[in-house]
Amino acid sequence: MMGSDATVLSVLGLSAAIGAVIGGGSVWVTMALRRARQVVSQQAAPPSAEVLTRLGRLELALDSVAVEVERIGEAERFATRLLAATSGAPGLTTAHDAHEVRTVTPH
């Protein structure tokens, strides 16, 4: 008789644990859905005309900076090639030459 009581108790315990997990999960899902509905209902207002104007100016300024940085890079590459060609020193004239100029330093 003792074995059957232990089995009944373990089945009841297991059932209670499963019920708690399902109940807790359903509470969590309900809370998540409620929060999702709140977020959707509180959508942000569209930006004002002043904000859009400022963003447009910021975008133009950023584009200008990018163009100038590219020009600086082109000038640097040109100067490097020019110095390498006029001095006769090994320079970075081509990608193949760049590989030959590299040295291995001990670390």
Coordinates of N, CA and C in Angstrom, one line a residue:
M1 N 0.8 -1.2 0.0 CA 0.0 0.0 0.0 C 0.9 1.3 0.0
M2 N 2.0 1.2 0.6 CA 2.9 2.4 0.7 C 3.4 2.8 -0.6
G3 N 3.6 1.9 -1.5 CA 4.1 2.2 -2.8 C 3.1 3.0 -3.6
S4 N 1.8 2.6 -3.5 CA 0.8 3.2 -4.3 C 0.5 4.6 -3.7
D5 N 0.7 4.9 -2.4 CA 0.5 6.2 -1.9 C 1.6 7.2 -2.4
A6 N 2.8 6.6 -2.4 CA 4.0 7.4 -2.9 C 3.8 7.8 -4.4
T7 N 3.3 6.8 -5.2 CA 3.0 7.1 -6.6 C 2.0 8.2 -6.8
V8 N 0.9 8.1 -6.0 CA -0.2 9.1 -6.1 C 0.3 10.4 -5.7
L9 N 1.1 10.5 -4.6 CA 1.7 11.8 -4.2 C 2.7 12.4 -5.3
S10 N 3.5 11.5 -5.9 CA 4.4 12.0 -6.9 C 3.6 12.5 -8.1
V11 N 2.6 11.8 -8.5 CA 1.7 12.2 -9.6 C 1.1 13.5 -9.3
L12 N 0.6 13.7 -8.1 CA -0.1 14.9 -7.7 C 1.0 16.1 -7.7
G13 N 2.1 15.8 -7.2 CA 3.2 16.8 -7.1 C 3.6 17.2 -8.5
L14 N 3.8 16.2 -9.4 CA 4.1 16.5 -10.8 C 3.0 17.3 -11.5
S15 N 1.8 17.0 -11.2 CA 0.7 17.7 -11.8 C 0.6 19.2 -11.3
A16 N 0.9 19.3 -10.0 CA 0.9 20.7 -9.4 C 2.1 21.5 -10.1
A17 N 3.2 20.9 -10.3 CA 4.4 21.6 -10.9 C 4.0 22.0 -12.3
I18 N 3.5 21.1 -13.1 CA 3.1 21.4 -14.4 C 2.1 22.5 -14.5
G19 N 1.1 22.5 -13.6 CA 0.1 23.5 -13.5 C 0.7 24.9 -13.1
A20 N 1.7 24.9 -12.2 CA 2.3 26.1 -11.9 C 3.1 26.7 -13.1
V21 N 3.8 25.8 -13.8 CA 4.5 26.3 -15.0 C 3.6 26.9 -16.0
I22 N 2.5 26.2 -16.3 CA 1.5 26.6 -17.3 C 0.9 27.9 -16.8
G23 N 0.5 28.0 -15.5 CA -0.1 29.2 -15.0 C 0.8 30.4 -15.0
G24 N 2.1 30.1 -14.6 CA 3.1 31.2 -14.7 C 3.3 31.7 -16.1
G25 N 3.4 30.7 -17.0 CA 3.6 31.1 -18.4 C 2.5 31.9 -19.0
S26 N 1.3 31.5 -18.6 CA 0.1 32.3 -19.1 C 0.0 33.7 -18.5
V27 N 0.4 33.8 -17.3 CA 0.5 35.1 -16.7 C 1.6 36.0 -17.4
W28 N 2.7 35.4 -17.7 CA 3.8 36.1 -18.4 C 3.3 36.5 -19.8
V29 N 2.7 35.6 -20.5 CA 2.2 36.0 -21.8 C 1.2 37.1 -21.8
T30 N 0.3 37.0 -20.8 CA -0.7 38.1 -20.7 C -0.1 39.4 -20.4
M31 N 0.9 39.4 -19.5 CA 1.6 40.7 -19.2 C 2.4 41.2 -20.4
A32 N 3.0 40.3 -21.2 CA 3.7 40.7 -22.4 C 2.8 41.3 -23.4
L33 N 1.7 40.7 -23.6 CA 0.7 41.2 -24.6 C 0.2 42.6 -24.1
R34 N -0.1 42.7 -22.9 CA -0.6 44.0 -22.4 C 0.5 45.1 -22.6
R35 N 1.7 44.8 -22.3 CA 2.8 45.8 -22.5 C 2.9 46.1 -24.0
A36 N 2.8 45.1 -24.9 CA 2.9 45.3 -26.3 C 1.8 46.2 -26.8
R37 N 0.6 46.0 -26.3 CA -0.5 46.9 -26.7 C -0.3 48.3 -26.2
Q38 N 0.3 48.5 -25.0 CA 0.6 49.9 -24.5 C 1.7 50.5 -25.4
V39 N 2.7 49.8 -25.8 CA 3.7 50.4 -26.7 C 3.1 50.8 -28.0
V40 N 2.3 49.9 -28.6 CA 1.7 50.2 -29.9 C 0.8 51.4 -29.8
S41 N 0.0 51.5 -28.7 CA -0.9 52.7 -28.6 C -0.2 54.0 -28.3
Q42 N 1.0 54.0 -27.8 CA 1.8 55.2 -27.5 C 2.8 55.5 -28.6
Q43 N 2.4 55.5 -29.8 CA 3.4 55.7 -30.9 C 3.8 57.2 -30.8
A44 N 5.1 57.4 -31.2 CA 5.6 58.7 -31.2 C 5.0 59.7 -32.2
A45 N 4.9 60.9 -31.9 CA 4.4 61.9 -32.8 C 5.5 62.2 -33.9
P46 N 5.0 62.5 -35.1 CA 6.0 62.8 -36.2 C 6.9 64.0 -35.8
P47 N 8.1 64.0 -36.3 CA 9.0 65.1 -35.9 C 8.5 66.5 -36.5
S48 N 8.8 67.5 -35.8 CA 8.4 68.8 -36.2 C 9.2 69.3 -37.4
A49 N 8.8 70.4 -38.0 CA 9.4 70.9 -39.2 C 10.8 71.4 -38.8
E50 N 11.0 72.0 -37.6 CA 12.3 72.4 -37.2 C 13.3 71.3 -37.1
V51 N 12.8 70.2 -36.5 CA 13.7 69.0 -36.4 C 14.1 68.5 -37.7
L52 N 13.1 68.4 -38.7 CA 13.4 67.9 -40.0 C 14.4 68.8 -40.7
T53 N 14.3 70.1 -40.5 CA 15.3 71.1 -41.1 C 16.7 70.9 -40.6
R54 N 16.7 70.7 -39.3 CA 18.0 70.5 -38.6 C 18.7 69.2 -39.1
L55 N 17.9 68.2 -39.2 CA 18.4 66.9 -39.6 C 18.9 67.0 -41.1
G56 N 18.2 67.8 -41.9 CA 18.7 68.0 -43.3 C 20.0 68.7 -43.3
R57 N 20.1 69.7 -42.5 CA 21.4 70.4 -42.5 C 22.5 69.5 -41.9
L58 N 22.2 68.7 -41.0 CA 23.2 67.8 -40.4 C 23.7 66.8 -41.5
E59 N 22.7 66.3 -42.2 CA 23.0 65.3 -43.3 C 23.9 66.0 -44.3
L60 N 23.7 67.2 -44.7 CA 24.5 67.9 -45.7 C 25.9 68.1 -45.2
A61 N 26.0 68.5 -43.9 CA 27.3 68.7 -43.3 C 28.1 67.4 -43.2
L62 N 27.4 66.3 -42.9 CA 28.1 65.1 -42.8 C 28.6 64.6 -44.2
D63 N 27.8 64.8 -45.2 CA 28.2 64.5 -46.6 C 29.4 65.4 -47.0
S64 N 29.5 66.6 -46.6 CA 30.6 67.5 -46.9 C 31.9 67.0 -46.3
V65 N 31.8 66.6 -45.0 CA 32.9 66.1 -44.3 C 33.4 64.8 -44.9
A66 N 32.5 64.0 -45.4 CA 32.9 62.7 -46.0 C 33.7 63.0 -47.3
V67 N 33.2 63.9 -48.1 CA 33.9 64.3 -49.3 C 35.3 64.8 -49.1
E68 N 35.4 65.7 -48.1 CA 36.7 66.3 -47.7 C 37.7 65.2 -47.2
V69 N 37.2 64.3 -46.4 CA 38.1 63.2 -45.9 C 38.6 62.4 -47.1
E70 N 37.7 62.1 -48.1 CA 38.1 61.3 -49.3 C 39.2 62.1 -50.1
R71 N 39.0 63.4 -50.2 CA 40.0 64.2 -50.9 C 41.3 64.2 -50.2
I72 N 41.3 64.3 -48.9 CA 42.6 64.2 -48.1 C 43.3 62.9 -48.3
G73 N 42.5 61.8 -48.4 CA 43.1 60.5 -48.6 C 43.7 60.4 -50.0
E74 N 43.0 61.0 -51.0 CA 43.5 61.0 -52.4 C 44.8 61.8 -52.5
A75 N 44.9 62.9 -51.8 CA 46.1 63.8 -51.8 C 47.2 63.0 -51.1
E76 N 46.9 62.3 -50.1 CA 48.0 61.6 -49.3 C 48.5 60.5 -50.2
R77 N 47.7 59.7 -50.9 CA 48.1 58.7 -51.8 C 49.0 59.3 -53.0
F78 N 48.5 60.4 -53.5 CA 49.2 61.1 -54.6 C 50.6 61.5 -54.1
A79 N 50.7 62.1 -53.0 CA 52.0 62.6 -52.5 C 52.9 61.5 -52.2
T80 N 52.4 60.3 -51.7 CA 53.2 59.2 -51.5 C 53.8 58.6 -52.8
R81 N 53.0 58.5 -53.8 CA 53.4 58.1 -55.1 C 54.4 59.0 -55.7
L82 N 54.2 60.3 -55.6 CA 55.1 61.3 -56.2 C 56.4 61.3 -55.5
L83 N 56.5 61.2 -54.2 CA 57.7 61.2 -53.5 C 58.5 59.9 -53.8
A84 N 57.8 58.8 -53.9 CA 58.4 57.5 -54.2 C 59.0 57.6 -55.6
A85 N 58.3 58.2 -56.6 CA 58.8 58.2 -58.0 C 60.0 59.2 -58.1
T86 N 60.0 60.3 -57.4 CA 61.1 61.3 -57.6 C 62.3 61.0 -56.8
S87 N 62.2 60.3 -55.6 CA 63.3 60.0 -54.8 C 64.0 58.7 -55.1
G88 N 63.3 57.9 -55.9 CA 63.9 56.6 -56.2 C 63.8 55.6 -55.1
A89 N 63.3 56.0 -54.0 CA 63.1 55.1 -52.8 C 62.0 54.1 -53.1
P90 N 62.0 53.0 -52.5 CA 60.8 52.1 -52.6 C 59.6 52.7 -52.0
G91 N 58.6 52.8 -52.8 CA 57.4 53.4 -52.3 C 56.2 52.5 -52.6
L92 N 55.0 53.1 -52.3 CA 53.8 52.3 -52.5 C 53.2 52.7 -53.9
T93 N 53.8 52.3 -54.9 CA 53.3 52.7 -56.3 C 52.3 51.8 -56.7
T94 N 52.3 50.5 -56.4 CA 51.3 49.5 -56.7 C 51.1 48.6 -55.5
A95 N 50.0 47.9 -55.6 CA 49.7 46.9 -54.5 C 50.8 45.9 -54.4
H96 N 51.4 45.5 -55.6 CA 52.4 44.4 -55.6 C 53.7 45.0 -54.9
D97 N 54.0 46.3 -55.2 CA 55.2 46.9 -54.5 C 54.9 47.0 -53.0
A98 N 53.7 47.3 -52.6 CA 53.4 47.4 -51.2 C 53.7 46.1 -50.4
H99 N 53.4 45.0 -51.1 CA 53.7 43.7 -50.4 C 55.2 43.5 -50.3
E100 N 56.0 43.9 -51.2 CA 57.4 43.7 -51.2 C 58.1 44.6 -50.2
V101 N 57.5 45.8 -49.9 CA 58.2 46.7 -49.0 C 58.0 46.4 -47.5
R102 N 57.0 45.6 -47.2 CA 56.7 45.2 -45.8 C 57.9 44.5 -45.2
T103 N 58.1 44.8 -43.9 CA 59.1 44.1 -43.1 C 58.4 43.4 -41.9
V104 N 59.0 42.4 -41.4 CA 58.4 41.7 -40.3 C 59.2 42.1 -39.1
T105 N 58.5 42.6 -38.1 CA 59.1 43.1 -36.8 C 58.9 42.1 -35.7
P106 N 59.9 41.8 -34.9 CA 59.7 40.8 -33.8 C 58.8 41.4 -32.7
H107 N 57.9 40.6 -32.3 CA 57.0 41.0 -31.2 C 57.1 40.0 -30.1

